[in-house]
PDB file of C-alpha atoms and ligand atoms in Angstrom:
ATOM      1  CA  MET C   1      94.268  99.511  90.657  1.00 91.00           C
ATOM      2  CA  LEU C   2      94.719  97.330  93.710  1.00 95.00           C
ATOM      3  CA  LEU C   3      98.059  95.542  93.673  1.00 97.00           C
ATOM      4  CA  THR C   4      99.734  93.047  95.989  1.00 97.00           C
ATOM      5  CA  LEU C   5     103.513  93.241  96.382  1.00 97.00           C
ATOM      6  CA  PRO C   6     104.914  89.997  97.785  1.00 95.00           C
ATOM      7  CA  GLU C   7     107.893  89.930 100.156  1.00 94.00           C
ATOM      8  CA  VAL C   8     108.620  93.604 100.608  1.00 97.00           C
ATOM      9  CA  LEU C   9     110.249  92.480 103.866  1.00 97.00           C
ATOM     10  CA  THR C  10     112.032  89.143 104.297  1.00 97.00           C
ATOM     11  CA  ARG C  11     110.961  86.707 107.022  1.00 97.00           C
ATOM     12  CA  GLU C  12     113.987  87.748 109.074  1.00 97.00           C
ATOM     13  CA  GLU C  13     113.043  91.441 108.814  1.00 97.00           C
ATOM     14  CA  VAL C  14     109.438  90.690 109.764  1.00 98.00           C
ATOM     15  CA  LEU C  15     110.517  88.800 112.886  1.00 98.00           C
ATOM     16  CA  ARG C  16     112.873  91.608 113.873  1.00 97.00           C
ATOM     17  CA  ALA C  17     110.119  94.198 113.321  1.00 97.00           C
ATOM     18  CA  ARG C  18     107.639  92.237 115.447  1.00 97.00           C
ATOM     19  CA  ASP C  19     110.212  91.909 118.208  1.00 97.00           C
ATOM     20  CA  GLN C  20     110.767  95.681 118.263  1.00 96.00           C
ATOM     21  CA  LEU C  21     107.049  96.477 118.030  1.00 96.00           C
ATOM     22  CA  ALA C  22     106.323  94.224 121.024  1.00 94.00           C
ATOM     23  CA  ARG C  23     108.405  96.630 123.142  1.00 92.00           C
ATOM     24  CA  ALA C  24     107.004  99.867 121.652  1.00 92.00           C
ATOM     25  CA  GLY C  25     104.778 102.432 123.391  1.00 92.00           C
ATOM     26  CA  TRP C  26     101.376 102.227 121.662  1.00 95.00           C
ATOM     27  CA  SER C  27      98.849 105.083 121.728  1.00 92.00           C
ATOM     28  CA  ASP C  28      95.228 105.548 120.720  1.00 92.00           C
ATOM     29  CA  GLY C  29      95.006 105.370 116.907  1.00 90.00           C
ATOM     30  CA  ARG C  30      92.918 108.525 116.670  1.00 88.00           C
ATOM     31  CA  ILE C  31      96.135 110.642 116.860  1.00 82.00           C
ATOM     32  CA  THR C  32      96.315 110.755 113.047  1.00 80.00           C
ATOM     33  CA  ALA C  33      92.609 110.496 112.216  1.00 81.00           C
ATOM     34  CA  GLY C  34      90.527 113.286 110.708  1.00 81.00           C
ATOM     35  CA  HIS C  35      87.234 114.300 112.370  1.00 83.00           C
ATOM     36  CA  GLN C  36      85.165 111.890 110.319  1.00 83.00           C
ATOM     37  CA  SER C  37      87.398 108.822 110.613  1.00 85.00           C
ATOM     38  CA  ALA C  38      88.079 109.359 114.346  1.00 86.00           C
ATOM     39  CA  ARG C  39      84.458 108.374 114.910  1.00 88.00           C
ATOM     40  CA  VAL C  40      85.005 104.877 113.514  1.00 92.00           C
ATOM     41  CA  LYS C  41      88.660 104.215 114.408  1.00 92.00           C
ATOM     42  CA  ARG C  42      89.372 101.761 117.224  1.00 94.00           C
ATOM     43  CA  ASN C  43      93.003 100.671 117.138  1.00 94.00           C
ATOM     44  CA  LEU C  44      96.444 101.419 118.538  1.00 95.00           C
ATOM     45  CA  GLN C  45      99.195 103.302 116.797  1.00 95.00           C
ATOM     46  CA  LEU C  46     102.809 104.362 117.327  1.00 95.00           C
ATOM     47  CA  PRO C  47     103.336 108.145 117.452  1.00 92.00           C
ATOM     48  CA  ASP C  48     105.141 109.302 114.268  1.00 88.00           C
ATOM     49  CA  HIS C  49     108.184 110.463 116.266  1.00 91.00           C
ATOM     50  CA  ASP C  50     108.557 107.136 118.083  1.00 94.00           C
ATOM     51  CA  PRO C  51     112.182 105.958 117.589  1.00 95.00           C
ATOM     52  CA  ILE C  52     111.115 102.361 116.825  1.00 95.00           C
ATOM     53  CA  ALA C  53     108.621 103.603 114.234  1.00 95.00           C
ATOM     54  CA  ARG C  54     111.298 105.778 112.620  1.00 96.00           C
ATOM     55  CA  GLU C  55     113.917 103.042 112.468  1.00 96.00           C
ATOM     56  CA  LEU C  56     111.499 100.438 111.103  1.00 97.00           C
ATOM     57  CA  GLY C  57     110.040 102.993 108.705  1.00 97.00           C
ATOM     58  CA  GLU C  58     113.512 103.725 107.293  1.00 97.00           C
ATOM     59  CA  ARG C  59     114.071 100.034 106.675  1.00 97.00           C
ATOM     60  CA  ILE C  60     110.761  99.715 104.823  1.00 98.00           C
ATOM     61  CA  LEU C  61     111.518 102.786 102.695  1.00 97.00           C
ATOM     62  CA  ALA C  62     114.962 101.383 101.838  1.00 97.00           C
ATOM     63  CA  GLN C  63     113.340  98.149 100.585  1.00 97.00           C
ATOM     64  CA  LEU C  64     110.777 100.047  98.519  1.00 97.00           C
ATOM     65  CA  GLU C  65     113.433 102.202  96.834  1.00 96.00           C
ATOM     66  CA  SER C  66     114.777  99.091  95.119  1.00 95.00           C
ATOM     67  CA  HIS C  67     111.480  97.211  94.621  1.00 96.00           C
ATOM     68  CA  PRO C  68     110.843  97.159  90.833  1.00 96.00           C
ATOM     69  CA  LEU C  69     107.119  96.361  91.075  1.00 97.00           C
ATOM     70  CA  PHE C  70     106.527  99.155  93.619  1.00 98.00           C
ATOM     71  CA  LEU C  71     108.420 101.709  91.511  1.00 98.00           C
ATOM     72  CA  SER C  72     106.572 100.673  88.350  1.00 98.00           C
ATOM     73  CA  ALA C  73     103.118 100.718  89.973  1.00 98.00           C
ATOM     74  CA  ALA C  74     103.415 103.762  92.248  1.00 98.00           C
ATOM     75  CA  LEU C  75     105.787 106.011  90.268  1.00 98.00           C
ATOM     76  CA  PRO C  76     106.492 107.591  93.663  1.00 98.00           C
ATOM     77  CA  LYS C  77     107.236 111.268  94.099  1.00 98.00           C
ATOM     78  CA  VAL C  78     107.139 111.305  97.916  1.00 97.00           C
ATOM     79  CA  VAL C  79     106.541 108.394 100.276  1.00 97.00           C
ATOM     80  CA  PHE C  80     105.128 109.312 103.687  1.00 97.00           C
ATOM     81  CA  PRO C  81     107.259 107.930 106.568  1.00 96.00           C
ATOM     82  CA  PRO C  82     105.614 104.586 107.428  1.00 97.00           C
ATOM     83  CA  LEU C  83     103.328 104.468 110.487  1.00 96.00           C
ATOM     84  CA  PHE C  84     102.425 101.377 112.515  1.00 97.00           C
ATOM     85  CA  ASN C  85      99.153 100.108 113.900  1.00 97.00           C
ATOM     86  CA  ARG C  86      97.950  97.291 116.067  1.00 97.00           C
ATOM     87  CA  TYR C  87      94.518  95.744 116.404  1.00 97.00           C
ATOM     88  CA  THR C  88      93.790  93.414 119.286  1.00 96.00           C
ATOM     89  CA  GLU C  89      90.564  91.521 119.985  1.00 96.00           C
ATOM     90  CA  GLY C  90      87.510  93.712 119.445  1.00 96.00           C
ATOM     91  CA  MET C  91      89.314  96.488 117.534  1.00 96.00           C
ATOM     92  CA  ASP C  92      88.358  97.656 114.041  1.00 95.00           C
ATOM     93  CA  PHE C  93      88.374 100.692 111.755  1.00 95.00           C
ATOM     94  CA  GLY C  94      85.049 101.446 110.064  1.00 95.00           C
ATOM     95  CA  ASN C  95      84.492 102.755 106.547  1.00 95.00           C
ATOM     96  CA  HIS C  96      86.484 105.872 105.674  1.00 95.00           C
ATOM     97  CA  VAL C  97      88.518 107.580 102.978  1.00 94.00           C
ATOM     98  CA  ASP C  98      92.065 108.659 103.901  1.00 94.00           C
ATOM     99  CA  ASN C  99      92.726 112.392 104.206  1.00 94.00           C
ATOM    100  CA  ALA C 100      93.662 113.898 100.837  1.00 96.00           C
ATOM    101  CA  ILE C 101      96.492 116.053 102.200  1.00 96.00           C
ATOM    102  CA  ARG C 102      99.039 115.018 104.836  1.00 95.00           C
ATOM    103  CA  GLN C 103     101.702 117.116 106.486  1.00 94.00           C
ATOM    104  CA  LEU C 104     105.067 115.344 106.553  1.00 94.00           C
ATOM    105  CA  PRO C 105     106.023 114.950 110.236  1.00 91.00           C
ATOM    106  CA  GLY C 106     108.466 117.591 111.478  1.00 89.00           C
ATOM    107  CA  SER C 107     108.344 119.579 108.244  1.00 92.00           C
ATOM    108  CA  ALA C 108     106.316 122.273 106.516  1.00 93.00           C
ATOM    109  CA  HIS C 109     105.851 120.029 103.458  1.00 95.00           C
ATOM    110  CA  ARG C 110     102.541 118.506 102.591  1.00 96.00           C
ATOM    111  CA  ILE C 111     101.791 115.625 100.256  1.00 97.00           C
ATOM    112  CA  ARG C 112      98.705 114.672  98.314  1.00 98.00           C
ATOM    113  CA  THR C 113      97.789 111.060  99.085  1.00 98.00           C
ATOM    114  CA  ASP C 114      97.381 109.302  95.721  1.00 98.00           C
ATOM    115  CA  LEU C 115      98.064 105.760  96.928  1.00 98.00           C
ATOM    116  CA  SER C 116      97.570 104.048 100.271  1.00 98.00           C
ATOM    117  CA  ALA C 117      99.754 101.135 101.366  1.00 98.00           C
ATOM    118  CA  THR C 118      99.349  98.483 104.052  1.00 98.00           C
ATOM    119  CA  LEU C 119     102.306  96.237 104.830  1.00 98.00           C
ATOM    120  CA  PHE C 120     101.172  93.211 106.830  1.00 98.00           C
ATOM    121  CA  LEU C 121     103.452  92.222 109.724  1.00 98.00           C
ATOM    122  CA  SER C 122     101.416  89.520 111.493  1.00 98.00           C
ATOM    123  CA  ASP C 123     101.030  86.035 110.062  1.00 98.00           C
ATOM    124  CA  PRO C 124      97.441  85.628 108.804  1.00 98.00           C
ATOM    125  CA  GLU C 125      96.994  82.618 111.124  1.00 97.00           C
ATOM    126  CA  ALA C 126      97.845  84.780 114.146  1.00 97.00           C
ATOM    127  CA  TYR C 127      94.475  86.564 114.123  1.00 98.00           C
ATOM    128  CA  SER C 128      90.876  86.100 113.051  1.00 98.00           C
ATOM    129  CA  GLY C 129      89.074  88.862 111.140  1.00 98.00           C
ATOM    130  CA  GLY C 130      91.152  91.975 110.523  1.00 98.00           C
ATOM    131  CA  GLN C 131      90.830  91.925 106.718  1.00 98.00           C
ATOM    132  CA  LEU C 132      91.421  95.201 104.900  1.00 98.00           C
ATOM    133  CA  ILE C 133      88.277  95.697 102.841  1.00 98.00           C
ATOM    134  CA  VAL C 134      88.591  98.078  99.894  1.00 97.00           C
ATOM    135  CA  GLU C 135      85.611  99.161  97.811  1.00 94.00           C
ATOM    136  CA  ASP C 136      86.047 100.473  94.294  1.00 88.00           C
ATOM    137  CA  THR C 137      83.982 100.644  91.127  1.00 85.00           C
ATOM    138  CA  TYR C 138      84.851  96.981  90.445  1.00 85.00           C
ATOM    139  CA  GLY C 139      83.430  95.794  93.751  1.00 91.00           C
ATOM    140  CA  VAL C 140      84.660  94.880  97.201  1.00 95.00           C
ATOM    141  CA  HIS C 141      88.151  93.442  97.756  1.00 96.00           C
ATOM    142  CA  GLU C 142      89.133  91.630 100.953  1.00 97.00           C
ATOM    143  CA  VAL C 143      92.841  91.672 101.650  1.00 98.00           C
ATOM    144  CA  LYS C 144      94.725  89.641 104.238  1.00 98.00           C
ATOM    145  CA  LEU C 145      98.321  88.965 103.228  1.00 98.00           C
ATOM    146  CA  THR C 146     101.264  86.946 104.471  1.00 98.00           C
ATOM    147  CA  ALA C 147     103.625  88.817 106.800  1.00 98.00           C
ATOM    148  CA  GLY C 148     106.042  90.977 104.799  1.00 98.00           C
ATOM    149  CA  SER C 149     103.663  91.466 101.845  1.00 98.00           C
ATOM    150  CA  MET C 150     102.041  94.785 100.995  1.00 98.00           C
ATOM    151  CA  VAL C 151      98.916  96.018  99.235  1.00 98.00           C
ATOM    152  CA  LEU C 152      98.728  99.275  97.265  1.00 98.00           C
ATOM    153  CA  TYR C 153      95.364 100.858  96.417  1.00 97.00           C
ATOM    154  CA  PRO C 154      94.067 104.278  95.358  1.00 96.00           C
ATOM    155  CA  SER C 155      93.648 106.589  98.361  1.00 97.00           C
ATOM    156  CA  SER C 156      90.322 107.679  96.891  1.00 95.00           C
ATOM    157  CA  SER C 157      88.833 104.262  97.774  1.00 96.00           C
ATOM    158  CA  LEU C 158      86.425 103.752 100.634  1.00 96.00           C
ATOM    159  CA  HIS C 159      87.973 101.134 102.941  1.00 97.00           C
ATOM    160  CA  ARG C 160      87.795  99.583 106.387  1.00 97.00           C
ATOM    161  CA  VAL C 161      89.496  97.049 108.632  1.00 98.00           C
ATOM    162  CA  ALA C 162      87.134  94.272 109.754  1.00 98.00           C
ATOM    163  CA  PRO C 163      86.977  93.624 113.511  1.00 97.00           C
ATOM    164  CA  VAL C 164      89.758  91.427 114.883  1.00 98.00           C
ATOM    165  CA  THR C 165      87.902  88.707 116.769  1.00 98.00           C
ATOM    166  CA  GLU C 166      90.951  86.826 118.054  1.00 98.00           C
ATOM    167  CA  GLY C 167      94.706  87.431 118.251  1.00 98.00           C
ATOM    168  CA  GLU C 168      96.622  90.516 117.141  1.00 97.00           C
ATOM    169  CA  ARG C 169      97.098  92.244 113.788  1.00 98.00           C
ATOM    170  CA  LEU C 170     100.238  94.339 113.321  1.00 98.00           C
ATOM    171  CA  ALA C 171     100.771  96.378 110.170  1.00 98.00           C
ATOM    172  CA  SER C 172     102.570  99.348 108.741  1.00 98.00           C
ATOM    173  CA  PHE C 173     100.587 101.861 106.719  1.00 98.00           C
ATOM    174  CA  PHE C 174     101.502 104.955 104.742  1.00 98.00           C
ATOM    175  CA  TRP C 175     100.711 107.040 101.693  1.00 98.00           C
ATOM    176  CA  ILE C 176     102.405 107.888  98.436  1.00 98.00           C
ATOM    177  CA  GLN C 177     102.208 111.001  96.308  1.00 98.00           C
ATOM    178  CA  SER C 178     102.781 109.738  92.791  1.00 98.00           C
ATOM    179  CA  MET C 179     104.395 111.592  89.893  1.00 98.00           C
ATOM    180  CA  VAL C 180     101.192 110.618  88.050  1.00 98.00           C
ATOM    181  CA  ARG C 181      98.120 111.806  89.896  1.00 97.00           C
ATOM    182  CA  SER C 182      95.474 109.862  87.980  1.00 97.00           C
ATOM    183  CA  ASP C 183      94.972 106.220  88.925  1.00 96.00           C
ATOM    184  CA  GLU C 184      93.743 105.515  85.390  1.00 96.00           C
ATOM    185  CA  GLN C 185      96.888 106.928  83.769  1.00 98.00           C
ATOM    186  CA  ARG C 186      99.161 105.278  86.352  1.00 98.00           C
ATOM    187  CA  THR C 187      97.492 101.898  85.700  1.00 97.00           C
ATOM    188  CA  LEU C 188      97.998 102.271  81.924  1.00 98.00           C
ATOM    189  CA  LEU C 189     101.683 103.094  82.445  1.00 98.00           C
ATOM    190  CA  PHE C 190     102.071 100.126  84.776  1.00 98.00           C
ATOM    191  CA  ASP C 191     100.430  97.721  82.284  1.00 98.00           C
ATOM    192  CA  LEU C 192     102.588  99.077  79.462  1.00 98.00           C
ATOM    193  CA  ASP C 193     105.774  98.814  81.533  1.00 98.00           C
ATOM    194  CA  GLN C 194     105.004  95.247  82.610  1.00 97.00           C
ATOM    195  CA  SER C 195     104.219  94.233  78.987  1.00 97.00           C
ATOM    196  CA  ILE C 196     107.483  95.767  77.749  1.00 97.00           C
ATOM    197  CA  GLN C 197     109.380  93.810  80.389  1.00 97.00           C
ATOM    198  CA  ARG C 198     107.707  90.539  79.350  1.00 96.00           C
ATOM    199  CA  VAL C 199     108.523  91.175  75.665  1.00 96.00           C
ATOM    200  CA  ARG C 200     112.132  91.952  76.642  1.00 96.00           C
ATOM    201  CA  GLU C 201     112.408  88.713  78.637  1.00 96.00           C
ATOM    202  CA  GLY C 202     111.148  86.713  75.647  1.00 95.00           C
ATOM    203  CA  ASP C 203     113.235  88.489  73.025  1.00 96.00           C
ATOM    204  CA  PRO C 204     115.644  91.253  74.094  1.00 95.00           C
ATOM    205  CA  ASP C 205     116.168  92.188  70.408  1.00 95.00           C
ATOM    206  CA  HIS C 206     112.493  92.418  69.525  1.00 96.00           C
ATOM    207  CA  PRO C 207     112.185  95.161  66.859  1.00 93.00           C
ATOM    208  CA  SER C 208     109.197  96.817  68.620  1.00 95.00           C
ATOM    209  CA  LEU C 209     110.933  97.305  71.967  1.00 97.00           C
ATOM    210  CA  VAL C 210     112.455 100.686  71.124  1.00 96.00           C
ATOM    211  CA  GLN C 211     109.123 102.060  69.903  1.00 97.00           C
ATOM    212  CA  LEU C 212     107.180 100.668  72.888  1.00 97.00           C
ATOM    213  CA  THR C 213     109.736 102.075  75.331  1.00 97.00           C
ATOM    214  CA  ALA C 214     109.493 105.440  73.564  1.00 98.00           C
ATOM    215  CA  CYS C 215     105.689 105.344  73.969  1.00 98.00           C
ATOM    216  CA  TYR C 216     106.083 104.627  77.682  1.00 98.00           C
ATOM    217  CA  HIS C 217     108.448 107.538  78.244  1.00 98.00           C
ATOM    218  CA  ASN C 218     106.454 109.919  76.110  1.00 98.00           C
ATOM    219  CA  LEU C 219     103.254 109.111  78.016  1.00 98.00           C
ATOM    220  CA  LEU C 220     105.148 109.552  81.288  1.00 98.00           C
ATOM    221  CA  ARG C 221     106.443 112.905  80.011  1.00 98.00           C
ATOM    222  CA  MET C 222     102.898 113.969  79.162  1.00 98.00           C
ATOM    223  CA  TRP C 223     101.271 112.876  82.441  1.00 98.00           C
ATOM    224  CA  SER C 224     103.897 113.253  85.186  1.00 98.00           C
ATOM    225  CA  GLU C 225     104.629 116.034  87.659  1.00 96.00           C
ATOM    226  CA  PRO C 226     108.109 115.010  88.824  1.00 91.00           C
TER     227      PRO C 226
HETATM  228 NI1   NI Q 301      92.577 104.356 105.924  1.00 69.12          NI
END
């Protein structure tokens, strides 16, 4: 499932983030790339220990912890501390699949990347090109969102960032290990949860709500590794 989450950051938070990122010390993006993806990666990135990256990352994580759509769709077990990248004119990131296993910075813990996230920080009008292009069994999806919005997609997908031909594209990106490993099962749980919420909005006393909620929790019990 590929899902767009609107307004993860408010306009005010986006402007503050851009202001901080303008003063940050950017490095070659290949610092976090595997051997295969380093060959096609041409962008700039903040080192994971950069104090601006850490502070901004904490703010993004705090927003996600209380974002109902994110929690319902990702069923997060561990969220990787957000990283930040920057593409200026002529930069791109060719086709690749994200590494399956990532070491959490400054720790011995590793996570399995089930979901990949890109949080757009530049206004779409501020750059040409720079779409995130995700390929899955349903075809090719081009994603270019308003600043503050985020896309979630399975980390198993082949994806790329189209060349930026003008302007600058700033984004945050990170990975999530979900309590439910399978995208298919996670999507079913998400659809069920969203349907239950719509029924509840229409009729909070609907006689089927208890049974449907029980089904949701019993499927989660069967499929999750909390
Ligand atoms: Ni990637």
